[in-house]
Coordinates of C-alpha atoms and ligand atoms in Angstrom, one line a residue:
X150 CA 28.1 -61.3 -76.3
X151 CA 29.6 -58.7 -74.0
X152 CA 27.6 -55.5 -73.8
X153 CA 28.9 -52.3 -75.1
X154 CA 30.4 -49.7 -72.7
X155 CA 29.6 -46.0 -72.6
X156 CA 31.8 -43.3 -71.1
X157 CA 30.6 -39.7 -70.8
X158 CA 32.9 -36.8 -70.1
X159 CA 31.3 -33.7 -68.5
X160 CA 33.0 -30.4 -68.1
X161 CA 32.4 -28.5 -64.9
X162 CA 33.1 -25.0 -63.4
X163 CA 34.6 -23.5 -66.5
X164 CA 35.3 -24.0 -70.2
X165 CA 38.7 -24.4 -71.7
X166 CA 40.0 -27.1 -69.4
X167 CA 40.9 -29.4 -72.3
X168 CA 38.0 -31.7 -72.3
X169 CA 38.7 -32.8 -75.8
X170 CA 42.2 -33.8 -74.9
X171 CA 41.0 -35.8 -71.8
X172 CA 38.4 -37.5 -74.0
X173 CA 41.0 -38.3 -76.7
X174 CA 43.5 -39.6 -74.1
X175 CA 40.9 -42.0 -72.6
X176 CA 40.0 -43.2 -76.1
X177 CA 43.7 -43.6 -76.9
X178 CA 44.4 -45.8 -73.8
X179 CA 41.4 -48.0 -74.5
X180 CA 42.3 -48.3 -78.2
X181 CA 45.9 -49.3 -77.1
X182 CA 44.3 -52.2 -75.1
X183 CA 42.9 -53.5 -78.4
X184 CA 39.4 -52.2 -77.9
X185 CA 37.3 -50.6 -80.7
X186 CA 36.6 -47.1 -79.5
X187 CA 34.4 -44.4 -81.1
X188 CA 34.1 -40.9 -79.8
X189 CA 31.0 -38.8 -80.1
X190 CA 30.7 -35.1 -79.3
X191 CA 27.6 -33.1 -78.5
X192 CA 27.7 -29.3 -79.0
X193 CA 24.7 -27.4 -77.8
X194 CA 24.7 -24.5 -80.2
X195 CA 21.8 -24.3 -82.7
X196 CA 24.0 -24.2 -85.7
X197 CA 23.6 -27.4 -87.7
X198 CA 27.4 -27.5 -88.1
X199 CA 30.5 -25.4 -87.6
X200 CA 30.8 -24.3 -91.2
X201 CA 29.4 -20.8 -90.7
X202 CA 31.3 -20.0 -87.6
X203 CA 34.2 -17.5 -87.5
X204 CA 37.5 -18.9 -86.4
X205 CA 38.0 -15.8 -84.2
X206 CA 35.0 -16.9 -82.1
X207 CA 35.1 -20.6 -82.3
X208 CA 38.6 -21.7 -83.4
X209 CA 39.3 -23.8 -86.4
X210 CA 36.5 -25.4 -88.5
X211 CA 37.6 -29.1 -88.9
X212 CA 36.6 -31.1 -91.9
X213 CA 35.9 -34.8 -92.1
X214 CA 36.2 -37.1 -95.1
X215 CA 32.5 -37.1 -95.6
X216 CA 32.5 -33.3 -95.9
X217 CA 31.1 -32.5 -92.4
X218 CA 32.3 -29.2 -91.0
X219 CA 32.8 -30.0 -87.3
X220 CA 34.2 -28.7 -84.0
X221 CA 38.0 -28.7 -83.7
X222 CA 37.9 -31.4 -81.0
X223 CA 37.4 -33.8 -83.8
X224 CA 40.9 -32.9 -85.0
X225 CA 42.2 -33.9 -81.5
X226 CA 40.3 -37.2 -81.7
X227 CA 41.6 -38.1 -85.1
X228 CA 45.2 -37.0 -84.3
X229 CA 45.3 -39.1 -81.2
X230 CA 43.4 -42.2 -82.5
X231 CA 44.7 -42.2 -86.0
X232 CA 41.3 -43.1 -87.3
X233 CA 38.9 -41.1 -89.6
X234 CA 35.5 -40.3 -88.1
X235 CA 32.2 -39.4 -89.9
X236 CA 29.3 -37.1 -89.3
X237 CA 27.5 -39.5 -87.0
X238 CA 30.1 -38.8 -84.3
X239 CA 28.9 -35.2 -84.2
X240 CA 25.6 -34.0 -82.8
X241 CA 24.8 -30.3 -82.5
X242 CA 21.7 -28.7 -81.0
X243 CA 20.8 -27.6 -84.5
X244 CA 21.3 -31.0 -86.1
X245 CA 19.2 -32.9 -83.5
X246 CA 16.3 -30.4 -83.6
X247 CA 16.4 -30.4 -87.4
X248 CA 16.3 -34.2 -87.4
X249 CA 13.4 -34.3 -84.9
X250 CA 11.4 -31.6 -86.6
X251 CA 11.8 -33.3 -89.9
X252 CA 10.3 -36.5 -88.4
X253 CA 7.4 -34.5 -86.9
X254 CA 6.7 -33.0 -90.3
X255 CA 6.7 -36.5 -91.8
X256 CA 4.0 -37.4 -89.4
X257 CA 6.1 -39.8 -87.4
X258 CA 4.6 -38.7 -84.1
X259 CA 1.0 -38.3 -85.3
X260 CA -1.4 -37.6 -82.5
X261 CA 1.3 -36.7 -80.0
X262 CA 2.7 -33.5 -78.7
X263 CA 6.4 -33.7 -79.3
X264 CA 8.4 -33.2 -76.2
X265 CA 12.0 -32.8 -75.0
X266 CA 11.4 -35.9 -72.8
X267 CA 10.9 -38.5 -74.2
X268 CA 11.0 -37.6 -77.9
X269 CA 14.2 -35.6 -78.1
X270 CA 16.0 -37.6 -75.5
X271 CA 14.9 -40.9 -77.3
X272 CA 16.4 -39.5 -80.5
X273 CA 19.7 -38.7 -78.7
X274 CA 19.9 -42.1 -77.1
X275 CA 19.1 -43.9 -80.4
X276 CA 21.8 -41.8 -82.2
X277 CA 24.4 -42.8 -79.6
X278 CA 23.5 -46.5 -79.7
X279 CA 23.3 -46.4 -83.5
X280 CA 26.9 -45.0 -83.7
X281 CA 28.0 -47.9 -81.5
X282 CA 26.3 -50.5 -83.6
X283 CA 27.4 -49.0 -87.0
X284 CA 31.0 -48.8 -85.9
X285 CA 30.8 -52.1 -84.0
X286 CA 32.4 -50.3 -81.1
X287 CA 33.3 -51.9 -77.8
X288 CA 33.1 -48.5 -76.1
X289 CA 31.4 -45.2 -77.1
X290 CA 33.1 -42.2 -75.5
X291 CA 30.8 -39.2 -75.4
X292 CA 32.1 -35.7 -74.8
X293 CA 29.5 -33.2 -73.8
X294 CA 30.4 -29.7 -75.1
X295 CA 30.2 -26.7 -72.7
X296 CA 29.9 -26.9 -69.0
X297 CA 27.4 -28.6 -66.7
X298 CA 24.7 -25.9 -65.9
X299 CA 24.6 -24.5 -69.4
X300 CA 21.0 -24.3 -70.8
X301 CA 22.3 -25.5 -74.2
X302 CA 23.4 -29.0 -73.0
X303 CA 20.7 -29.6 -70.3
X304 CA 18.5 -31.9 -72.5
X305 CA 21.5 -33.8 -73.6
X306 CA 22.6 -34.5 -70.1
X307 CA 19.1 -35.6 -69.4
X308 CA 19.4 -38.2 -72.2
X309 CA 22.7 -39.3 -70.7
X310 CA 21.1 -39.7 -67.3
X311 CA 18.6 -42.1 -68.9
X312 CA 21.4 -43.9 -70.7
X313 CA 23.2 -44.4 -67.5
X314 CA 20.2 -46.1 -66.0
X315 CA 19.5 -48.2 -69.0
X316 CA 23.1 -49.3 -69.7
X317 CA 24.9 -51.7 -67.5
X318 CA 28.4 -50.6 -68.4
X319 CA 28.5 -46.8 -68.0
X320 CA 31.2 -44.5 -66.7
X321 CA 30.7 -40.8 -65.9
X322 CA 33.8 -38.6 -65.8
X323 CA 33.7 -35.1 -64.3
X324 CA 36.5 -32.8 -65.6
X325 CA 37.1 -30.0 -63.1
X326 CA 39.5 -27.3 -62.1
X327 CA 41.3 -27.1 -58.7
X328 CA 42.7 -23.6 -58.5
X329 CA 45.3 -22.4 -56.0
X330 CA 44.9 -18.9 -54.7
X331 CA 48.5 -19.0 -53.6
X332 CA 51.1 -21.7 -53.6
X333 CA 50.1 -24.6 -51.4
X334 CA 46.5 -23.5 -51.1
X335 CA 44.5 -25.7 -53.5
X336 CA 40.8 -25.0 -53.5
X337 CA 38.4 -27.9 -53.9
X338 CA 35.1 -26.1 -53.2
X339 CA 34.2 -25.3 -56.8
X340 CA 34.7 -29.0 -57.6
X341 CA 32.4 -30.0 -54.7
X342 CA 29.7 -27.6 -55.8
X343 CA 30.0 -28.7 -59.4
X344 CA 29.8 -32.3 -58.4
X345 CA 26.7 -31.7 -56.5
X346 CA 25.2 -30.0 -59.5
X347 CA 25.9 -33.0 -61.6
X348 CA 24.4 -35.3 -59.0
X349 CA 21.3 -33.1 -58.9
X350 CA 20.9 -34.0 -62.6
X351 CA 20.8 -37.7 -61.7
X352 CA 24.3 -38.6 -62.8
X353 CA 27.0 -39.6 -60.3
X354 CA 30.5 -39.1 -61.6
X355 CA 32.7 -42.2 -61.1
X356 CA 35.9 -40.4 -62.0
X357 CA 37.0 -36.9 -61.2
X358 CA 39.8 -35.5 -63.4
X359 CA 41.3 -32.3 -62.0
X360 CA 43.1 -29.6 -63.9
X361 CA 45.1 -27.8 -61.4
X362 CA 47.6 -25.0 -60.8
X363 CA 49.9 -27.2 -58.7
X364 CA 50.0 -31.0 -58.2
X365 CA 47.0 -32.3 -56.2
X366 CA 47.9 -32.9 -52.5
X367 CA 46.7 -36.1 -50.7
X368 CA 44.5 -33.8 -48.6
X369 CA 42.7 -32.3 -51.6
X370 CA 42.3 -35.7 -53.2
X371 CA 40.7 -36.9 -50.0
X372 CA 38.4 -33.9 -49.7
X373 CA 37.2 -34.4 -53.3
X374 CA 36.7 -38.1 -52.6
X375 CA 34.6 -37.4 -49.5
X376 CA 32.4 -34.8 -51.0
X377 CA 32.0 -36.5 -54.4
X378 CA 31.3 -40.1 -53.1
X379 CA 34.2 -41.7 -54.9
X380 CA 37.3 -43.5 -53.7
X381 CA 40.5 -41.4 -53.7
X382 CA 41.7 -43.8 -56.4
X383 CA 39.1 -42.3 -58.7
X384 CA 40.5 -38.8 -58.4
X385 CA 43.1 -37.9 -61.1
X386 CA 45.6 -35.2 -61.6
X387 CA 45.6 -33.5 -65.0
X388 CA 48.6 -31.2 -64.9
X389 CA 49.7 -28.6 -67.5
X390 CA 52.0 -30.5 -69.8
X391 CA 54.5 -29.3 -72.4
X392 CA 52.6 -31.3 -75.0
X393 CA 49.0 -32.5 -75.0
X394 CA 50.2 -35.8 -76.4
X395 CA 51.8 -36.7 -73.1
X396 CA 48.4 -36.9 -71.3
X397 CA 47.5 -40.6 -72.1
X398 CA 50.6 -41.7 -70.2
X399 CA 50.1 -39.3 -67.3
X400 CA 46.5 -40.7 -66.8
X401 CA 47.6 -44.3 -67.4
X402 CA 50.4 -44.0 -64.8
X403 CA 47.8 -43.0 -62.2
X404 CA 45.7 -46.0 -63.0
X405 CA 42.7 -44.5 -64.8
X406 CA 42.3 -47.6 -67.0
X407 CA 41.9 -49.9 -64.1
X408 CA 38.9 -47.8 -62.8
X409 CA 37.3 -47.6 -66.2
X410 CA 37.8 -51.3 -67.1
X411 CA 36.3 -52.3 -63.7
X412 CA 33.2 -50.2 -64.4
X413 CA 32.9 -51.5 -67.9
X414 CA 33.3 -55.1 -66.9
X415 CA 36.3 -55.7 -69.1
X416 CA 39.7 -57.0 -68.5
X417 CA 42.3 -54.3 -67.8
X418 CA 44.8 -55.6 -70.4
X419 CA 48.1 -53.9 -71.2
X420 CA 47.8 -50.6 -73.1
X421 CA 50.7 -50.6 -75.6
X422 CA 51.5 -47.0 -76.2
X423 CA 55.2 -47.5 -76.8
X424 CA 55.3 -46.1 -80.4
X425 CA 53.2 -43.2 -79.2
X426 CA 55.5 -42.6 -76.2
X427 CA 58.7 -42.6 -78.3
X428 CA 57.1 -39.9 -80.5
X429 CA 56.1 -37.9 -77.4
X430 CA 59.7 -38.2 -76.2
X431 CA 60.9 -36.7 -79.5
X432 CA 58.5 -33.8 -79.0
X433 CA 59.7 -33.1 -75.5
X434 CA 63.5 -33.8 -76.0
X435 CA 64.3 -33.6 -79.7
X436 CA 67.8 -34.6 -80.6
X437 CA 68.4 -32.9 -84.0
X438 CA 68.1 -29.2 -83.1
X439 CA 65.3 -26.9 -84.1
X440 CA 63.6 -25.1 -87.0
X441 CA 61.7 -21.9 -87.2
X442 CA 58.5 -22.1 -89.2
X443 CA 56.2 -19.1 -89.8
X444 CA 52.4 -19.4 -90.4
X445 CA 51.4 -16.2 -92.2
X446 CA 47.7 -15.7 -91.5
X447 CA 45.0 -13.3 -90.3
X448 CA 43.7 -15.0 -87.2
X449 CA 47.1 -15.3 -85.6
X450 CA 45.9 -13.8 -82.3
X451 CA 43.4 -16.6 -81.9
X452 CA 45.5 -19.6 -80.8
X453 CA 43.0 -22.1 -81.9
X454 CA 42.4 -20.8 -85.5
X455 CA 45.2 -22.8 -87.1
X456 CA 45.5 -25.7 -84.6
X457 CA 45.6 -28.4 -87.3
X458 CA 48.3 -26.6 -89.2
X459 CA 50.3 -26.2 -86.0
X460 CA 49.8 -29.9 -85.0
X461 CA 50.8 -31.1 -88.5
X462 CA 54.1 -29.3 -88.1
X463 CA 54.6 -30.9 -84.7
X464 CA 53.9 -34.4 -86.2
X465 CA 56.3 -33.9 -89.0
X466 CA 59.0 -32.4 -86.7
X467 CA 58.7 -35.5 -84.4
X468 CA 59.6 -37.7 -87.3
X469 CA 62.8 -35.8 -87.9
X470 CA 63.4 -35.5 -84.2
X471 CA 63.7 -31.6 -84.4
X472 CA 62.0 -29.0 -82.3
X473 CA 59.6 -26.8 -84.4
X474 CA 59.4 -23.2 -83.2
X475 CA 56.1 -22.2 -84.7
X476 CA 55.5 -18.5 -85.2
X477 CA 52.3 -16.8 -86.2
X478 CA 52.9 -13.8 -88.4
X479 CA 50.0 -11.4 -88.9
X480 CA 50.0 -10.8 -92.7
X481 CA 49.0 -7.1 -92.3
X482 CA 52.4 -6.6 -90.6
X483 CA 54.1 -7.6 -93.9
X484 CA 51.9 -5.0 -95.7
X485 CA 53.1 -2.4 -93.2
X486 CA 56.7 -3.3 -92.8
X487 CA 57.6 -5.2 -96.0
X488 CA 58.5 -8.9 -96.4
X489 CA 62.0 -8.6 -94.9
X490 CA 60.5 -9.7 -91.6
X491 CA 60.3 -13.1 -93.2
X492 CA 64.1 -13.4 -93.7
X493 CA 65.1 -15.6 -90.7
X494 CA 62.4 -18.3 -91.0
X495 CA 63.5 -21.7 -92.2
X496 CA 60.0 -22.4 -93.7
X497 CA 56.9 -20.5 -94.4
X498 CA 53.3 -21.7 -94.5
X499 CA 50.3 -19.7 -95.9
X500 CA 47.2 -21.5 -94.6
X501 CA 43.6 -21.5 -95.7
X502 CA 41.4 -18.4 -95.3
X503 CA 38.6 -16.2 -96.6
X504 CA 38.2 -12.5 -97.1
X505 CA 40.3 -9.7 -98.3
X506 CA 42.1 -8.6 -95.1
X507 CA 45.9 -9.3 -95.2
X508 CA 45.8 -10.8 -98.7
X509 CA 48.6 -8.6 -100.2
X510 CA 50.8 -9.4 -97.2
X511 CA 50.4 -13.1 -97.8
X512 CA 51.3 -12.6 -101.5
X513 CA 54.4 -10.7 -100.5
X514 CA 55.5 -13.4 -98.1
X515 CA 55.1 -16.0 -100.9
X516 CA 57.2 -13.8 -103.3
X517 CA 59.8 -13.4 -100.7
X518 CA 59.9 -17.2 -100.0
X519 CA 60.2 -18.0 -103.8
X520 CA 62.9 -15.4 -104.5
X521 CA 65.0 -16.2 -101.4
X522 CA 64.7 -20.0 -101.6
X523 CA 62.8 -20.3 -98.3
X524 CA 60.8 -23.6 -98.3
X525 CA 57.1 -22.9 -98.7
X526 CA 53.8 -24.7 -98.3
X527 CA 50.6 -23.2 -99.5
X528 CA 47.3 -24.6 -98.2
X529 CA 44.1 -24.0 -100.0
X530 CA 44.0 -20.1 -100.1
X531 CA 47.8 -20.4 -99.7
X532 CA 48.0 -22.3 -103.0
X533 CA 45.6 -19.9 -104.7
X534 CA 47.8 -17.0 -103.7
X535 CA 51.0 -18.9 -104.7
X536 CA 49.4 -19.0 -108.2
X537 CA 48.5 -15.3 -108.0
X538 CA 52.0 -14.4 -107.0
X539 CA 53.5 -16.5 -109.8
X540 CA 51.2 -14.8 -112.4
X541 CA 52.1 -11.3 -111.2
X542 CA 55.9 -11.7 -110.8
X543 CA 56.9 -14.5 -113.2
X544 CA 54.3 -14.1 -115.9
X545 CA 54.3 -10.4 -115.5
X546 CA 50.5 -10.0 -115.1
X547 CA 50.6 -7.3 -112.5
X548 CA 46.8 -7.2 -111.9
X549 CA 46.4 -11.0 -111.7
X550 CA 44.1 -12.0 -108.8
X551 CA 41.5 -14.3 -107.5
X552 CA 37.9 -13.1 -108.3
X553 CA 37.2 -13.7 -104.6
X554 CA 39.1 -10.5 -104.0
X555 CA 39.0 -8.6 -107.3
X556 CA 35.9 -9.2 -109.5
X557 CA 37.1 -7.1 -112.4
X558 CA 40.8 -8.2 -112.8
X559 CA 41.8 -8.8 -116.4
X560 CA 43.7 -12.0 -115.3
X561 CA 41.3 -14.0 -113.0
X562 CA 43.8 -16.8 -112.4
X563 CA 41.7 -18.0 -109.5
X564 CA 38.0 -18.2 -110.2
X565 CA 34.8 -19.6 -108.7
X566 CA 34.3 -23.4 -109.3
X567 CA 31.6 -23.7 -112.0
X568 CA 29.2 -25.6 -109.7
X569 CA 29.5 -22.8 -107.1
X570 CA 28.1 -20.1 -109.5
X571 CA 24.5 -20.9 -108.7
X572 CA 25.0 -21.4 -104.9
X573 CA 23.5 -18.8 -102.6
X574 CA 23.1 -20.7 -99.3
X575 CA 26.1 -20.6 -97.0
X576 CA 25.9 -23.7 -94.8
X577 CA 27.6 -26.8 -96.1
X578 CA 27.7 -25.6 -99.7
X579 CA 31.5 -25.4 -100.4
X580 CA 33.4 -28.2 -102.2
X581 CA 33.9 -30.2 -99.0
X582 CA 35.5 -33.3 -97.8
X583 CA 37.7 -36.0 -99.3
X584 CA 38.5 -35.9 -103.0
X585 CA 41.0 -38.1 -104.9
X586 CA 43.8 -36.5 -106.9
X587 CA 46.0 -38.0 -109.5
X588 CA 49.7 -37.0 -109.1
X589 CA 52.2 -36.5 -111.9
X590 CA 55.1 -39.0 -111.8
X591 CA 58.5 -37.5 -110.7
X592 CA 57.0 -34.5 -108.9
X593 CA 57.7 -33.5 -105.3
X594 CA 54.1 -34.4 -104.4
X595 CA 54.6 -37.8 -105.9
X596 CA 57.9 -38.3 -104.0
X597 CA 56.5 -37.3 -100.6
X598 CA 53.2 -39.1 -100.9
X599 CA 55.0 -42.1 -102.6
X600 CA 51.7 -42.7 -104.5
X601 CA 50.1 -41.5 -107.7
X602 CA 46.5 -41.4 -106.3
X603 CA 45.9 -39.5 -103.0
X604 CA 42.9 -38.5 -101.0
X605 CA 42.9 -35.2 -99.1
X606 CA 40.1 -33.1 -97.5
X607 CA 38.8 -29.9 -99.0
X608 CA 36.9 -26.8 -98.1
X609 CA 36.8 -24.1 -100.8
X610 CA 34.7 -22.4 -103.5
X611 CA 37.5 -21.2 -105.8
X612 CA 40.0 -23.0 -108.0
X613 CA 42.9 -22.4 -110.4
X614 CA 41.2 -21.1 -113.5
X615 CA 41.7 -23.9 -116.1
X616 CA 42.1 -21.4 -118.9
X617 CA 45.5 -20.3 -117.5
X618 CA 47.0 -23.6 -116.7
X619 CA 48.9 -23.7 -120.1
X620 CA 50.4 -20.3 -119.5
X621 CA 51.6 -21.3 -116.1
X622 CA 53.1 -24.5 -117.4
X623 CA 54.9 -22.6 -120.1
X624 CA 56.5 -20.6 -117.4
X625 CA 57.6 -23.7 -115.4
X626 CA 55.1 -23.8 -112.7
X627 CA 54.6 -27.5 -112.2
X628 CA 51.0 -28.7 -112.0
X629 CA 51.7 -31.8 -110.1
X630 CA 48.2 -33.1 -109.3
X631 CA 44.6 -32.8 -110.5
X632 CA 41.3 -33.9 -109.2
X633 CA 40.4 -37.4 -110.5
X634 CA 36.8 -36.5 -111.1
X635 CA 36.8 -33.0 -112.5
X636 CA 40.4 -32.0 -113.2
X637 CA 40.6 -29.2 -110.6
X638 CA 44.3 -28.2 -110.1
X639 CA 45.0 -29.8 -106.7
X640 CA 48.8 -29.5 -106.4
X641 CA 51.4 -27.2 -107.9
X642 CA 55.2 -26.7 -107.4
X643 CA 57.8 -24.2 -108.0
X644 CA 60.6 -25.2 -110.3
X645 CA 63.2 -24.7 -107.6
X646 CA 61.9 -27.7 -105.7
X647 CA 61.2 -25.6 -102.5
X648 CA 57.5 -24.8 -102.8
X649 CA 54.4 -26.8 -102.9
X650 CA 50.8 -25.6 -102.9
X651 CA 47.7 -27.7 -102.5
X652 CA 44.1 -26.9 -103.0
X653 CA 43.4 -29.4 -100.2
X654 CA 43.9 -29.2 -96.4
X655 CA 46.4 -31.9 -95.7
X656 CA 46.6 -30.7 -92.1
X657 CA 43.3 -32.4 -91.4
X658 CA 44.7 -35.8 -92.1
X659 CA 48.0 -35.4 -90.2
X660 CA 48.3 -37.6 -87.1
X661 CA 51.2 -37.9 -84.6
X662 CA 51.6 -41.5 -85.8
X663 CA 51.1 -40.7 -89.4
X664 CA 52.3 -37.2 -90.4
X665 CA 51.1 -35.5 -93.5
X666 CA 53.6 -36.0 -96.4
X667 CA 53.5 -32.3 -97.4
X668 CA 54.4 -31.3 -93.8
X669 CA 57.3 -33.8 -94.0
X670 CA 58.3 -32.0 -97.2
X671 CA 58.2 -28.6 -95.5
X672 CA 60.1 -29.7 -92.3
X673 CA 62.7 -31.6 -94.2
X674 CA 63.4 -28.7 -96.5
X675 CA 63.4 -26.3 -93.5
X676 CA 66.1 -28.4 -91.8
X677 CA 68.2 -28.3 -95.0
X678 CA 67.6 -24.5 -95.3
X679 CA 68.7 -23.9 -91.8
X680 CA 71.9 -25.9 -92.4
X681 CA 72.5 -23.9 -95.6
X682 CA 72.2 -20.7 -93.7
X683 CA 74.1 -22.1 -90.7
X684 CA 71.9 -20.3 -88.3
X685 CA 72.1 -21.6 -84.8
X686 CA 69.9 -19.3 -82.7
X687 CA 66.2 -19.4 -82.6
X688 CA 63.9 -16.6 -83.7
X689 CA 62.8 -16.2 -80.1
X690 CA 64.0 -12.6 -80.0
X691 CA 62.1 -11.5 -83.0
X692 CA 59.7 -8.8 -82.0
X693 CA 57.5 -8.4 -85.1
X694 CA 55.9 -11.7 -84.9
X695 CA 53.0 -12.4 -82.6
X696 CA 54.7 -15.2 -80.7
X697 CA 55.4 -18.9 -80.7
X698 CA 53.0 -21.6 -79.9
Ligands
LIG25 N1 38.6 -18.6 -99.9 C1 39.2 -19.7 -100.8 C2 38.1 -20.5 -101.5 O1 36.9 -20.5 -101.0 C3 40.1 -20.6 -100.0 C4 39.3 -21.4 -98.9 C5 40.2 -22.0 -97.9 O2 41.4 -21.6 -97.8 N2 39.7 -22.9 -97.2 O3 38.3 -21.1 -102.4

């Protein structure tokens, strides 16, 4: 039997170079060759998972089917590979120490002092190999979070060094940055220094992927090759692209697969990314015009806070061959200036969220969408506020609210899930991960999912208060789906056919090659709305929104 291959991606010089996208692109190319690929990410922080982190600081918290709250790079992996991962692909500092210390308490190391080397590094290597075994992977692709030289990932890199010695088929990739001080003056020195640092840790990168300010010159490629002990053919250009989905082809065209396959001892078969490429072409040069979609949120200045929502719009728009202009609207601006600033959007999304700030602005945006027939999609908190808005303005209960924001409202239309009432710990305690919903025949949700039983991922503590469901139905709010196991309201719809809310986060399961049905709904309705309003110009001159993506 052929032995398994391991690829490790190390970041150098600085963070934010798009290591997750490089990792996902390499995985994609190998997958397109018919190989079974599984990604694994190590994050050095001592949190057990991402669930308690603030999107302002860390970007979006991504959720897997099994309920793991993980780094947003997992969204990139799943969107590229069109596969669902589980918790074993994610190692954090907190998780591995917790695991090791639990073993120590169980007496599994009796008589020994427990050390970083070999005990912690053994655990890490065993974890990596187990993931390969359990997924029956041909290749395990390991992304090391952070940058080489960080204290947080030093013991992980030591484990990787050991792995590189023990495994026959191992490839190390250094991601680096080649800045240009002025045009035509690319600087390779930081890359040389960083390469030396990696080599001092006992790993010799086989491939150098260079983010740059301008295309790499032959001279800089040769310089990097000389100092890093690799052939110039192993130095790759990673330019800034108009869409991240274009990177697999850019790397493929430069021959990265040949180098990887040679090292892994596998045949460099044809990577069939034709379906992928036709979708990328639609993203870059859409044929059917454009739509303006607003995301009304409170982390709108942090570009990574709603990345899955943004990407899900991109996926759906590619299916319709339209350009989505995506606008972040800070909901407090609606509180200050009124909802009229929403008037020119073709579609509005209120995404998930926590905490009081900006809530009334989001409710006003929803009212404006409903009253003016603007297509609307409410995600988790967005659906809860859709229900609050309906209670206030259609049922006439002016004080209706969620008990998350008003504990003494007389109409608590959104309330804590019963099982949440006794929960006090914060980490991993929400209603998390995949849950099955039963949809009602003939509803919009049924139409777009084209199924009566659907699985979506969740992350919430509150729900539509079951005591009010009858009142809502009597006032024509359509309850179009409920949880199979406990009856939680999972989907609701406006009677005008232009608004859907879901308690789930369908954005987490949207992939370029398999867009989320609810985002297809929103984009399709937005295209129709734009035609109805016969608006031809984009919102690009609006000054009240924060900006496009
Ligand atoms: N804060 C709400 C809840 O906990 C919504 C959560 C979310 O949007 N992810 O139920």
